[in-house]
One Martini backbone bead per residue (centre of mass of N, CA, C, O) as a GRO file, in nm:
protein
  149
    1MET     BB    1  -1.193  -4.132   4.465
    2LYS     BB    2  -0.947  -4.189   4.287
    3ILE     BB    3  -1.037  -4.152   4.031
    4ILE     BB    4  -1.134  -3.855   4.066
    5TYR     BB    5  -0.879  -3.735   4.121
    6ALA     BB    6  -0.727  -3.848   3.846
    7VAL     BB    7  -0.946  -3.661   3.647
    8SER     BB    8  -0.852  -3.368   3.773
    9VAL     BB    9  -0.553  -3.408   3.729
   10LEU     BB   10  -0.599  -3.432   3.397
   11LEU     BB   11  -0.753  -3.215   3.351
   12LEU     BB   12  -0.600  -2.993   3.415
   13VAL     BB   13  -0.355  -3.047   3.272
   14LEU     BB   14  -0.506  -3.041   2.982
   15SER     BB   15  -0.566  -2.725   3.057
   16CYS     BB   16  -0.323  -2.648   3.040
   17ASP     BB   17   0.007  -2.564   2.911
   18ALA     BB   18   0.231  -2.775   2.993
   19LEU     BB   19   0.209  -2.892   2.756
   20PRO     BB   20   0.234  -2.949   2.370
   21MET     BB   21   0.147  -2.866   2.122
   22THR     BB   22   0.109  -2.984   1.809
   23ASN     BB   23  -0.056  -2.675   1.703
   24PRO     BB   24   0.137  -2.412   1.694
   25LEU     BB   25   0.057  -2.068   1.777
   26TYR     BB   26   0.156  -1.832   1.506
   27ARG     BB   27   0.246  -1.492   1.480
   28PRO     BB   28   0.257  -1.272   1.300
   29TYR     BB   29   0.424  -1.011   1.192
   30PRO     BB   30   0.401  -0.707   1.153
   31SER     BB   31   0.291  -0.526   0.905
   32ALA     BB   32   0.225  -0.247   0.692
   33SER     BB   33  -0.038  -0.367   0.605
   34SER     BB   34  -0.149  -0.458   0.925
   35SER     BB   35  -0.283  -0.185   0.959
   36GLY     BB   36  -0.545   0.058   0.896
   37SER     BB   37  -0.311   0.339   0.979
   38SER     BB   38  -0.053   0.299   0.730
   39THR     BB   39  -0.173   0.462   0.528
   40ASN     BB   40  -0.145   0.771   0.662
   41GLU     BB   41   0.157   0.740   0.737
   42ASN     BB   42   0.212   0.685   0.435
   43GLN     BB   43   0.116   1.008   0.366
   44GLU     BB   44   0.287   1.168   0.554
   45PHE     BB   45   0.619   1.046   0.511
   46THR     BB   46   0.583   1.170   0.217
   47SER     BB   47   0.524   1.447   0.252
   48LEU     BB   48   0.718   1.514   0.464
   49MET     BB   49   0.967   1.470   0.259
   50GLN     BB   50   0.877   1.699   0.108
   51LYS     BB   51   0.952   1.933   0.308
   52ASP     BB   52   1.232   1.863   0.373
   53ALA     BB   53   1.368   1.880   0.099
   54ILE     BB   54   1.329   2.184   0.055
   55ASN     BB   55   1.635   2.273   0.292
   56LYS     BB   56   1.847   2.037   0.311
   57LYS     BB   57   2.122   2.255   0.251
   58ARG     BB   58   2.064   2.396   0.519
   59VAL     BB   59   2.046   2.213   0.746
   60THR     BB   60   2.279   2.036   0.677
   61ALA     BB   61   2.467   2.303   0.759
   62GLU     BB   62   2.375   2.324   1.060
   63VAL     BB   63   2.459   2.044   1.170
   64LEU     BB   64   2.767   2.076   1.069
   65THR     BB   65   2.795   2.293   1.294
   66TYR     BB   66   2.718   2.196   1.516
   67LEU     BB   67   2.855   1.959   1.510
   68LEU     BB   68   3.203   2.062   1.474
   69ASN     BB   69   3.125   2.219   1.721
   70ASP     BB   70   3.104   2.418   1.969
   71THR     BB   71   2.830   2.441   2.243
   72ASP     BB   72   2.611   2.672   2.275
   73PRO     BB   73   2.458   2.705   2.575
   74LYS     BB   74   2.282   2.997   2.384
   75ASP     BB   75   2.163   2.807   2.259
   76LEU     BB   76   1.842   2.717   2.086
   77SER     BB   77   1.989   2.483   1.897
   78THR     BB   78   2.018   2.174   1.796
   79ALA     BB   79   2.165   1.891   1.640
   80ALA     BB   80   1.991   1.541   1.481
   81VAL     BB   81   2.075   1.254   1.426
   82ILE     BB   82   1.857   0.974   1.274
   83GLU     BB   83   1.916   0.596   1.212
   84ASN     BB   84   1.692   0.345   1.020
   85THR     BB   85   1.792   0.021   0.990
   86SER     BB   86   1.538  -0.080   0.873
   87ASN     BB   87   1.235  -0.152   0.658
   88CYS     BB   88   1.116   0.092   0.725
   89ASP     BB   89   0.965   0.347   0.782
   90ILE     BB   90   0.970   0.673   0.950
   91ILE     BB   91   0.821   0.847   1.250
   92LEU     BB   92   0.949   1.088   1.457
   93ARG     BB   93   0.805   1.186   1.807
   94LEU     BB   94   0.801   1.507   1.941
   95VAL     BB   95   0.796   1.637   2.236
   96GLY     BB   96   0.736   1.848   2.452
   97ILE     BB   97   0.727   1.908   2.769
   98ASN     BB   98   0.746   2.229   2.839
   99SER     BB   99   0.654   2.256   2.542
  100ASN     BB  100   0.537   2.324   2.209
  101GLU     BB  101   0.699   2.179   2.060
  102ILE     BB  102   0.659   1.965   1.766
  103TYR     BB  103   0.797   1.687   1.596
  104HIS     BB  104   0.805   1.516   1.254
  105LEU     BB  105   1.045   1.263   1.171
  106PRO     BB  106   1.159   1.169   0.873
  107ILE     BB  107   1.295   0.806   0.771
  108ALA     BB  108   1.406   0.597   0.601
  109ARG     BB  109   1.496   0.314   0.477
  110HIS     BB  110   1.845   0.274   0.566
  111SER     BB  111   1.907   0.560   0.677
  112LYS     BB  112   1.939   0.936   0.699
  113ASN     BB  113   1.861   1.235   0.934
  114GLN     BB  114   1.833   1.543   0.971
  115PHE     BB  115   1.818   1.845   1.264
  116VAL     BB  116   1.665   2.101   1.392
  117VAL     BB  117   1.640   2.174   1.745
  118LYS     BB  118   1.507   2.255   2.028
  119LYS     BB  119   1.590   2.271   2.317
  120GLY     BB  120   1.467   1.987   2.519
  121SER     BB  121   1.246   1.794   2.660
  122TYR     BB  122   1.135   1.494   2.549
  123THR     BB  123   0.928   1.299   2.363
  124LEU     BB  124   0.962   0.942   2.195
  125LYS     BB  125   0.808   0.866   1.885
  126SER     BB  126   0.708   0.546   1.728
  127LYS     BB  127   0.752   0.309   1.457
  128ILE     BB  128   0.881   0.000   1.417
  129CYS     BB  129   0.765  -0.197   1.166
  130GLY     BB  130   0.529  -0.212   1.475
  131ALA     BB  131   0.672  -0.084   1.679
  132ASN     BB  132   0.698   0.034   1.969
  133TYR     BB  133   0.815   0.361   2.063
  134TYR     BB  134   0.978   0.502   2.385
  135SER     BB  135   1.148   0.845   2.502
  136GLN     BB  136   1.299   1.033   2.730
  137LYS     BB  137   1.451   1.354   2.660
  138ASN     BB  138   1.754   1.573   2.691
  139ILE     BB  139   1.819   1.847   2.469
  140SER     BB  140   2.174   1.985   2.503
  141ASP     BB  141   2.264   1.807   2.252
  142PRO     BB  142   2.412   1.656   2.020
  143LEU     BB  143   2.198   1.384   1.837
  144ILE     BB  144   2.216   1.046   1.828
  145LEU     BB  145   2.041   0.838   1.656
  146LYS     BB  146   1.932   0.468   1.708
  147LEU     BB  147   1.705   0.295   1.488
  148SER     BB  148   1.567  -0.046   1.490
  149ASN     BB  149   1.436  -0.410   1.500
   0.00000   0.00000   0.00000
């Protein structure tokens, strides 16, 4: 009976993760090329950056106006400045919670980008070097956001 008990305890201990593994399993950090949807996201990022460049001087002037002046509560829009300190290009997706507003904001790696958005409550989503970012924010004043991996 003692032998059966000893063998069962030994099997239980060996089958658990209680003992250190001699050959541990390392999972590589997901790279931009490891997911199938990254190609589509890269193409979308390129397209969004091209569209973003069209009126960039005007948008930059509007953002500076919002940042340097007192915000008017009656104004329907405000500024958003997003800094991307990661090693990956990202698309920040803002979806209005109680509105039909949807923004896809491209931010290149190690840079900032600025936008004019309508005030309101938003869900913010992004993939930052394979990691998911999710937040909900009520944007009523200029938004300054720093994203990193």
